[in-house]
GROMACS .gro file of C-alpha atoms in nm:
model
  170
    1LEU     CA    1  -4.720   1.788  -2.252
    2GLU     CA    2  -4.759   1.488  -2.474
    3TYR     CA    3  -4.659   1.192  -2.254
    4LEU     CA    4  -4.653   1.313  -1.895
    5GLU     CA    5  -4.970   1.321  -1.687
    6LEU     CA    6  -5.027   1.547  -1.389
    7ASP     CA    7  -4.946   1.261  -1.148
    8ASP     CA    8  -4.611   1.210  -1.322
    9LEU     CA    9  -4.494   1.565  -1.255
   10ARG     CA   10  -4.453   1.526  -0.878
   11ARG     CA   11  -4.263   1.201  -0.925
   12LEU     CA   12  -4.042   1.359  -1.191
   13MET     CA   13  -3.962   1.658  -0.969
   14GLU     CA   14  -3.875   1.426  -0.678
   15ARG     CA   15  -3.633   1.225  -0.888
   16LEU     CA   16  -3.482   1.542  -1.030
   17ALA     CA   17  -3.440   1.701  -0.686
   18TYR     CA   18  -3.270   1.388  -0.554
   19TRP     CA   19  -3.032   1.379  -0.849
   20ILE     CA   20  -2.946   1.749  -0.819
   21HIS     CA   21  -2.902   1.725  -0.443
   22TYR     CA   22  -2.679   1.421  -0.476
   23GLN     CA   23  -2.452   1.610  -0.720
   24GLY     CA   24  -2.342   1.872  -0.471
   25GLY     CA   25  -2.248   1.958  -0.121
   26THR     CA   26  -2.184   2.254   0.103
   27GLY     CA   27  -1.826   2.275  -0.026
   28ASP     CA   28  -1.952   2.367  -0.374
   29ALA     CA   29  -1.965   2.732  -0.470
   30GLU     CA   30  -2.332   2.685  -0.563
   31GLY     CA   31  -2.414   2.462  -0.264
   32GLY     CA   32  -2.493   2.174  -0.497
   33THR     CA   33  -2.798   2.337  -0.645
   34LEU     CA   34  -2.702   2.466  -0.993
   35ILE     CA   35  -2.732   2.234  -1.290
   36ASP     CA   36  -2.646   2.285  -1.655
   37ARG     CA   37  -2.941   2.285  -1.900
   38GLU     CA   38  -2.803   1.999  -2.111
   39GLU     CA   39  -2.740   1.783  -1.803
   40LEU     CA   40  -3.090   1.863  -1.683
   41ILE     CA   41  -3.246   1.767  -2.016
   42SER     CA   42  -3.040   1.447  -2.022
   43GLN     CA   43  -3.163   1.346  -1.675
   44LEU     CA   44  -3.522   1.436  -1.753
   45THR     CA   45  -3.498   1.236  -2.076
   46GLN     CA   46  -3.375   0.931  -1.887
   47TYR     CA   47  -3.650   0.959  -1.625
   48ILE     CA   48  -3.923   1.006  -1.885
   49CYS     CA   49  -3.795   0.703  -2.080
   50GLU     CA   50  -3.814   0.494  -1.762
   51MET     CA   51  -4.152   0.627  -1.650
   52LYS     CA   52  -4.340   0.631  -1.979
   53ARG     CA   53  -4.154   0.368  -2.185
   54VAL     CA   54  -4.117   0.594  -2.487
   55GLU     CA   55  -3.833   0.627  -2.736
   56ARG     CA   56  -3.538   0.843  -2.635
   57TYR     CA   57  -3.609   1.110  -2.898
   58GLN     CA   58  -3.970   1.133  -2.775
   59ALA     CA   59  -3.856   1.159  -2.414
   60LYS     CA   60  -3.602   1.428  -2.502
   61ALA     CA   61  -3.866   1.638  -2.676
   62GLU     CA   62  -4.094   1.591  -2.374
   63ALA     CA   63  -3.809   1.689  -2.140
   64LYS     CA   64  -3.759   2.014  -2.330
   65ARG     CA   65  -4.132   2.087  -2.322
   66PHE     CA   66  -4.141   2.006  -1.951
   67LEU     CA   67  -3.849   2.237  -1.882
   68GLU     CA   68  -3.982   2.525  -2.090
   69GLN     CA   69  -4.354   2.506  -2.015
   70THR     CA   70  -4.408   2.338  -1.683
   71VAL     CA   71  -4.097   2.423  -1.488
   72ARG     CA   72  -4.016   2.774  -1.601
   73ASP     CA   73  -4.356   2.915  -1.690
   74ARG     CA   74  -4.595   2.747  -1.449
   75ALA     CA   75  -4.458   2.559  -1.151
   76GLY     CA   76  -4.194   2.807  -1.048
   77LEU     CA   77  -3.996   2.541  -0.858
   78LEU     CA   78  -3.700   2.566  -1.093
   79SER     CA   79  -3.566   2.888  -1.232
   80VAL     CA   80  -3.298   2.997  -1.475
   81GLN     CA   81  -2.986   3.106  -1.288
   82GLY     CA   82  -2.757   3.272  -1.539
   83GLN     CA   83  -2.673   3.135  -1.882
   84ASP     CA   84  -2.835   2.793  -1.929
   85ARG     CA   85  -2.812   2.701  -1.559
   86TYR     CA   86  -3.109   2.596  -1.351
   87ALA     CA   87  -3.174   2.564  -0.980
   88PHE     CA   88  -3.465   2.519  -0.744
   89VAL     CA   89  -3.588   2.865  -0.649
   90HIS     CA   90  -3.526   2.774  -0.287
   91LYS     CA   91  -3.311   2.493  -0.155
   92THR     CA   92  -3.595   2.393   0.079
   93PHE     CA   93  -3.797   2.271  -0.221
   94GLN     CA   94  -3.501   2.064  -0.334
   95GLU     CA   95  -3.452   1.919   0.015
   96TYR     CA   96  -3.821   1.836   0.064
   97LEU     CA   97  -3.853   1.670  -0.277
   98THR     CA   98  -3.528   1.478  -0.215
   99ALA     CA   99  -3.669   1.345   0.113
  100MET     CA  100  -3.991   1.248  -0.068
  101GLU     CA  101  -3.789   1.059  -0.333
  102ILE     CA  102  -3.608   0.860  -0.063
  103GLN     CA  103  -3.944   0.796   0.105
  104ASP     CA  104  -4.083   0.667  -0.227
  105GLN     CA  105  -3.778   0.444  -0.274
  106GLN     CA  106  -3.824   0.309   0.076
  107GLU     CA  107  -4.172   0.163   0.035
  108GLU     CA  108  -4.170  -0.105   0.308
  109ASP     CA  109  -3.792  -0.154   0.338
  110PHE     CA  110  -3.632   0.069   0.599
  111GLU     CA  111  -3.281  -0.014   0.473
  112ILE     CA  112  -3.279   0.273   0.218
  113VAL     CA  113  -3.332   0.522   0.502
  114ARG     CA  114  -3.055   0.361   0.707
  115GLU     CA  115  -2.820   0.381   0.406
  116HIS     CA  116  -2.884   0.754   0.372
  117ILE     CA  117  -2.832   0.807   0.746
  118ASP     CA  118  -2.503   0.615   0.731
  119ALA     CA  119  -2.382   0.801   0.422
  120HIS     CA  120  -2.486   1.156   0.513
  121LEU     CA  121  -2.551   1.188   0.888
  122HIS     CA  122  -2.317   1.478   0.968
  123ASP     CA  123  -2.304   1.630   0.621
  124PRO     CA  124  -2.461   1.979   0.647
  125HIS     CA  125  -2.581   1.955   0.286
  126TRP     CA  126  -2.799   1.656   0.384
  127GLU     CA  127  -2.910   1.764   0.732
  128GLU     CA  128  -3.252   1.903   0.635
  129VAL     CA  129  -3.317   1.611   0.400
  130LEU     CA  130  -3.254   1.362   0.680
  131LEU     CA  131  -3.467   1.558   0.927
  132LEU     CA  132  -3.755   1.574   0.678
  133LEU     CA  133  -3.714   1.208   0.591
  134ILE     CA  134  -3.721   1.096   0.954
  135ALA     CA  135  -4.024   1.316   1.024
  136GLN     CA  136  -4.213   1.146   0.738
  137GLN     CA  137  -4.152   0.791   0.861
  138LYS     CA  138  -4.445   0.564   0.940
  139GLN     CA  139  -4.509   0.400   1.275
  140GLY     CA  140  -4.204   0.241   1.432
  141ASN     CA  141  -3.961   0.377   1.175
  142PRO     CA  142  -3.883   0.704   1.359
  143THR     CA  143  -3.757   0.486   1.645
  144LYS     CA  144  -3.550   0.280   1.400
  145SER     CA  145  -3.413   0.606   1.259
  146LEU     CA  146  -3.310   0.734   1.600
  147LYS     CA  147  -3.145   0.402   1.686
  148ALA     CA  148  -2.956   0.410   1.354
  149ILE     CA  149  -2.839   0.764   1.431
  150LEU     CA  150  -2.729   0.681   1.785
  151ARG     CA  151  -2.545   0.366   1.667
  152HIS     CA  152  -2.377   0.548   1.377
  153ASP     CA  153  -1.999   0.508   1.379
  154THR     CA  154  -1.891   0.870   1.407
  155PRO     CA  155  -1.528   0.964   1.480
  156TYR     CA  156  -1.479   1.081   1.839
  157GLU     CA  157  -1.843   1.008   1.922
  158GLN     CA  158  -1.758   0.909   2.279
  159TRP     CA  159  -1.632   1.263   2.344
  160LEU     CA  160  -1.831   1.484   2.107
  161HIS     CA  161  -2.174   1.313   2.112
  162CYS     CA  162  -2.253   1.442   1.761
  163ASN     CA  163  -2.506   1.166   1.702
  164LEU     CA  164  -2.693   1.254   2.021
  165LEU     CA  165  -2.702   1.621   1.917
  166PHE     CA  166  -2.843   1.531   1.574
  167ALA     CA  167  -3.098   1.292   1.729
  168GLY     CA  168  -3.208   1.576   1.956
  169LYS     CA  169  -3.308   1.781   1.648
  170VAL     CA  170  -3.550   1.508   1.541
   0.00000   0.00000   0.00000
């Protein structure tokens, strides 16, 4: 690779996993995991431009190299699934890297975690991501996470206690 360093690869995979995960849901035929090659290259190009401050044509060439060399031949995290479609070899990789991306976005502000809890608490597509994210929280934040879950405005909560059941998984 010409512009990406080894340290950049983890960060790039986290951003990619988050983007792919955000595209889909459990209602999708593919479970929100399949992505078209051109869309993938476009996203990688954008991320590389942002990370390395290179021209778009340079970033696009690097994205193609990354996809062909690093992802397919070496890392094995992404694989070709049919004609020009890619997916993480196992959804667990996608979910873990998505949780890591949210954790990286969080830095010291817990609000990003709360926003993801509010948006995706009882969405089965996001369940593992939220569990992994809460498990990775620093001191005090797991308690904040549980309080955010228990206070979440869920329909029929007073009868179903869905929030309590989810909090029990953490």
